[in-house]
Short mmCIF file of C-alpha atoms in Angstrom, two decimals:
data_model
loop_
_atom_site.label_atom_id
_atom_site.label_comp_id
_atom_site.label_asym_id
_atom_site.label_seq_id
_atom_site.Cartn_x
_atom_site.Cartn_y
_atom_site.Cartn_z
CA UNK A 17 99.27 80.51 237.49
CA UNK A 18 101.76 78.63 239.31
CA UNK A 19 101.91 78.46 243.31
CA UNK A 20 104.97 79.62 244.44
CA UNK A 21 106.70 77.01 247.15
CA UNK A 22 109.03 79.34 248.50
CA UNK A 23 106.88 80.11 251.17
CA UNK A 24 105.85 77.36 254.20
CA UNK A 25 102.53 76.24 254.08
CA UNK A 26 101.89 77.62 257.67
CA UNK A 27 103.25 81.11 257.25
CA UNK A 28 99.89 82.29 256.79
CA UNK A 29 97.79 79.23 257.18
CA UNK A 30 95.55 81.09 259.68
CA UNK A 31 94.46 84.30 257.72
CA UNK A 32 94.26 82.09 254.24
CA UNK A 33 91.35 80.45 256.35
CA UNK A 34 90.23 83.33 257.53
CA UNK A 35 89.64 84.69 253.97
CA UNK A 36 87.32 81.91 253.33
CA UNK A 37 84.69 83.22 255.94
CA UNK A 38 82.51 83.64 253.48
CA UNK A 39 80.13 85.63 256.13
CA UNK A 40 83.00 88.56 255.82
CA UNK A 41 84.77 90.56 253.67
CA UNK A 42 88.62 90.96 253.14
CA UNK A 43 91.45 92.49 251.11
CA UNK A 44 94.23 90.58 250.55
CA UNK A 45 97.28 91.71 249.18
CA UNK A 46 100.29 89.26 248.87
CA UNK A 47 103.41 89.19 246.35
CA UNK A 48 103.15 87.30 242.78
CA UNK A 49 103.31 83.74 242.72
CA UNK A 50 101.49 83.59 246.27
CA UNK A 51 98.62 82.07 245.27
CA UNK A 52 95.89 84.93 245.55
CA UNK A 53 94.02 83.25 242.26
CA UNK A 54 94.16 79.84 244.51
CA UNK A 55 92.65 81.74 247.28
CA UNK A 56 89.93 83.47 245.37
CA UNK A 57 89.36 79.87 243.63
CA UNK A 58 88.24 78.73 246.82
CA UNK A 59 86.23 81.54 248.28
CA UNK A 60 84.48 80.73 244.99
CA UNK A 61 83.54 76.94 245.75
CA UNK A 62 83.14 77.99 249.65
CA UNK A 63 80.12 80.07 248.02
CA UNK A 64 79.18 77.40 245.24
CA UNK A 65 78.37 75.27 248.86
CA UNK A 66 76.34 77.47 249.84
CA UNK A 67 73.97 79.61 247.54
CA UNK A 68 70.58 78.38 245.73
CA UNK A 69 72.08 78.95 242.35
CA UNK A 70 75.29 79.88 240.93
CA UNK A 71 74.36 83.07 239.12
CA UNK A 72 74.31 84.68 242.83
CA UNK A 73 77.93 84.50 243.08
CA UNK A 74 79.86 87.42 241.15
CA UNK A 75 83.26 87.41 240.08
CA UNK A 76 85.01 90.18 238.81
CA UNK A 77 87.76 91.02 236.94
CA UNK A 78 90.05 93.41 235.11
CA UNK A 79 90.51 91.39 231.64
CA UNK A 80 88.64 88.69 229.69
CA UNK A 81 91.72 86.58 229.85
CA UNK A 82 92.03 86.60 233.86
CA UNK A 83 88.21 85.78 233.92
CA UNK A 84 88.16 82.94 231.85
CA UNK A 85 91.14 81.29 233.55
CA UNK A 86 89.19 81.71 236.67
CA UNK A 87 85.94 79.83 234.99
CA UNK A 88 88.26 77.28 233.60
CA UNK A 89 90.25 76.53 237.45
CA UNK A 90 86.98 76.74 239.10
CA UNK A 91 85.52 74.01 236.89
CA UNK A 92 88.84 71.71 236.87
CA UNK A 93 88.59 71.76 240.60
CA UNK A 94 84.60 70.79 240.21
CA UNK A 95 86.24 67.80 237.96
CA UNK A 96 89.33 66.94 240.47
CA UNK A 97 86.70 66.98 243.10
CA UNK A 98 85.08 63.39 241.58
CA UNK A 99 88.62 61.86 242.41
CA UNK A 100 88.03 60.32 245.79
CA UNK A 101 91.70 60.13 246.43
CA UNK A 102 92.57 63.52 247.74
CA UNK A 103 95.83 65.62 246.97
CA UNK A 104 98.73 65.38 249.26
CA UNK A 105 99.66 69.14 248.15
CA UNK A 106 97.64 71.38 251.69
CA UNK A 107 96.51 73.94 248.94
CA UNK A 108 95.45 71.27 247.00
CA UNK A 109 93.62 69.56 249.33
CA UNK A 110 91.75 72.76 250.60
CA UNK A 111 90.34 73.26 246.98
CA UNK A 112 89.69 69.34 246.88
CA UNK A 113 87.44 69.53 249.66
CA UNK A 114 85.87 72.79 249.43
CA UNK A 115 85.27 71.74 245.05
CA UNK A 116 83.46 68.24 246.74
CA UNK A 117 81.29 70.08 248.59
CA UNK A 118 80.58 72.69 245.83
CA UNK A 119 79.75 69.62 243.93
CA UNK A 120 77.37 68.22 246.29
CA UNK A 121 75.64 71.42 246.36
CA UNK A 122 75.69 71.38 242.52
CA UNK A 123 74.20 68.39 242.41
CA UNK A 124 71.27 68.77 244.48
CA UNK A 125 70.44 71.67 242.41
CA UNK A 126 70.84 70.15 239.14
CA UNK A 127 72.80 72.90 237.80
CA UNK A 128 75.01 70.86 235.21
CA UNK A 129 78.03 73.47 235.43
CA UNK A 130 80.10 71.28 233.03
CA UNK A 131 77.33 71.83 230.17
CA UNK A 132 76.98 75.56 231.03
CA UNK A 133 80.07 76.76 232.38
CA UNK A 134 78.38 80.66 232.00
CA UNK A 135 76.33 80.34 234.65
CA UNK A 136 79.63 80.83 236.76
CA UNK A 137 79.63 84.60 236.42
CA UNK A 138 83.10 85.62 235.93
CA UNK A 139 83.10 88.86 233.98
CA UNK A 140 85.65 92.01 233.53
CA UNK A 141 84.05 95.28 235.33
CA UNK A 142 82.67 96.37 231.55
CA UNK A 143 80.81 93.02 230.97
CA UNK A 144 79.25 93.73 234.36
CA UNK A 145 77.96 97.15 233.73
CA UNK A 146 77.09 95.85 230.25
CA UNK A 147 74.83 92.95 232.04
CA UNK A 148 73.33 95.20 234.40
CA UNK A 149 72.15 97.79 231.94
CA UNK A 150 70.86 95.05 229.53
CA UNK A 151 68.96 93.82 232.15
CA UNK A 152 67.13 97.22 233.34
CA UNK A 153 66.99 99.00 229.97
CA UNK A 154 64.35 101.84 231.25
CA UNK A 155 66.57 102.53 234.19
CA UNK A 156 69.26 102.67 232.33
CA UNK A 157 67.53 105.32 229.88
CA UNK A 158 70.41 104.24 226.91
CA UNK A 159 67.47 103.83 224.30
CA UNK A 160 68.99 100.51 223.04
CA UNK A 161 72.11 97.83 223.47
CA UNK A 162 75.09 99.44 224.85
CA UNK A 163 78.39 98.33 223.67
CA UNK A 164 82.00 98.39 225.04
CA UNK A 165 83.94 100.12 222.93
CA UNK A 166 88.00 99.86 223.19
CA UNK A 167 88.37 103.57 222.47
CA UNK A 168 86.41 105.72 224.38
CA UNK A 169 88.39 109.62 224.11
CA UNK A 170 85.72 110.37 221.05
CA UNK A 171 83.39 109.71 223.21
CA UNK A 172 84.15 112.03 225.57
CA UNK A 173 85.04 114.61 223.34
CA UNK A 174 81.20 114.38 222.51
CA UNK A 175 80.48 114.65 226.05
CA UNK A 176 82.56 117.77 225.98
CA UNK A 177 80.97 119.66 223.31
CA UNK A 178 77.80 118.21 224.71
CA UNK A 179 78.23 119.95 227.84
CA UNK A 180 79.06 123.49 226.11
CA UNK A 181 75.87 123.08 224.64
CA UNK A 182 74.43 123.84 227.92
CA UNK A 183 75.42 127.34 227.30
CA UNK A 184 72.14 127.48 225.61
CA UNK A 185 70.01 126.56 227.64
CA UNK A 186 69.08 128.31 231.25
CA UNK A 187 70.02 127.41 235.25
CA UNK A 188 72.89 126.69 237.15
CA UNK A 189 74.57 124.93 234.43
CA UNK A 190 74.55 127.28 232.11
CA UNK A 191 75.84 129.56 234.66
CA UNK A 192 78.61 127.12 234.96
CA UNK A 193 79.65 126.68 231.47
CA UNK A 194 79.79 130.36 230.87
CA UNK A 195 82.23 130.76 234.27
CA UNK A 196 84.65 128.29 233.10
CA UNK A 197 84.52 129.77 229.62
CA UNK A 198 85.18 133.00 230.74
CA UNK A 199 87.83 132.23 232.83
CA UNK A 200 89.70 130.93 229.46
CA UNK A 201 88.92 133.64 227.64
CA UNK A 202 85.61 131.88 225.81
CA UNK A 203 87.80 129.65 223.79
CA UNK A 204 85.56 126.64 223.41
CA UNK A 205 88.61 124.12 221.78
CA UNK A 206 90.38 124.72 225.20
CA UNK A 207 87.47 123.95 227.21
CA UNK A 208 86.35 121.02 225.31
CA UNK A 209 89.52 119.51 225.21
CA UNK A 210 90.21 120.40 229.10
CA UNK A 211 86.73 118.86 230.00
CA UNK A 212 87.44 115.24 227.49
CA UNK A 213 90.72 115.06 228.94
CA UNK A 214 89.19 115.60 232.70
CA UNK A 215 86.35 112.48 231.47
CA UNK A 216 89.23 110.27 230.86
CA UNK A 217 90.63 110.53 234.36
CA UNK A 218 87.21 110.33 236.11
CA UNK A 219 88.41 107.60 238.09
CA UNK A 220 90.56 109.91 239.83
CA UNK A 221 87.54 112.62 240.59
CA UNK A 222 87.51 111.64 244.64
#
């Protein structure tokens, strides 16, 4: 990503260091080119200065791609930061000093980030969620590995016809089912495709 220069270095000099209060949380919303990947770059290695181990700190992102470009700025800065001539550039310098004290902190706990550059945990939402649930198997009652799959509408179609199945059984559900079938006339291809199509906006539920 390259940092725009259109923009003085003191228009927003103030909340940029705000942002790095690491004690806080923000949103920050700014144009492209403004250097948001800079800024979350160094709220990274503000963090790297401060935690027991690096696995505590979690980025995350929407693609593979962004993440590893993240993981690969976050360990050039660790290797500009060896430089003891700092960078006249003020962005520059910021991640200069905040990667040399990232590095300190690195060093005193032996983590060797250069040999394993996956302890920085930079991961899309699904590689999260993938983690987690590999890591608590019984809570998360899958019964084996879970994958990521790319497309997920058979899956919910399953989860439809799944769900109709409920008609079988007895409670509130089953009370449920049969009101939405019979206010479509008990045709189960319109419900199941209703309720798949209704799965693959979930994000939208609230």
């Amino acid at each position: 990503m390259t940092e725009a220069r259109a923009y003085p270095a003191t228009a927003d000099a103030a909340a940029r260091a705000q942002a790095l209060d690491i004690t806080r949380s923000f949103i920050v919303q700014a144009p492209a080119g403004s250097g948001k990947t800079e800024l979350l770059i160094q709220r990274f290695l503000a963090l790297l200065a401060q935690v027991d181990a690096p696995e505590e700190i979690v980025a995350i992102t929407f693609t593979r791609k962004a993440a590893a470009e993240m993981r690969t700025r976050v360990l050039a800065a660790l290797t500009d930061a060896q430089q003891d001539t700092p960078p006249e550039a003020p962005h520059k310098l910021n991640t200069w000093k905040l990667a040399r004290a990232a590095r300190m902190r690195a060093h005193a706990g032996q983590w060797e980030l250069e040999k394993n550059p996956n302890r920085l945990r930079m991961h899309t939402i699904d590689a999260l969620c993938h983690a987690l649930a590999r890591q608590m198997p019984v809570l998360s009652r899958f019964g084996g590995q879970p994958q990521t799959v790319e497309d997920p509408r058979p899956l919910y179609v399953e989860a439809a016809h799944r769900t109709l199945a409920l008609l079988e059984t007895e409670g509130a559900q089953a009370a449920a089912v049969a009101s939405v079938l019979l206010h479509l006339d008990n045709n189960v291809g319109v419900v199941a495709d209703l309720l798949a199509a209704m799965l693959a906006k979930r994000d939208q539920w609230i």
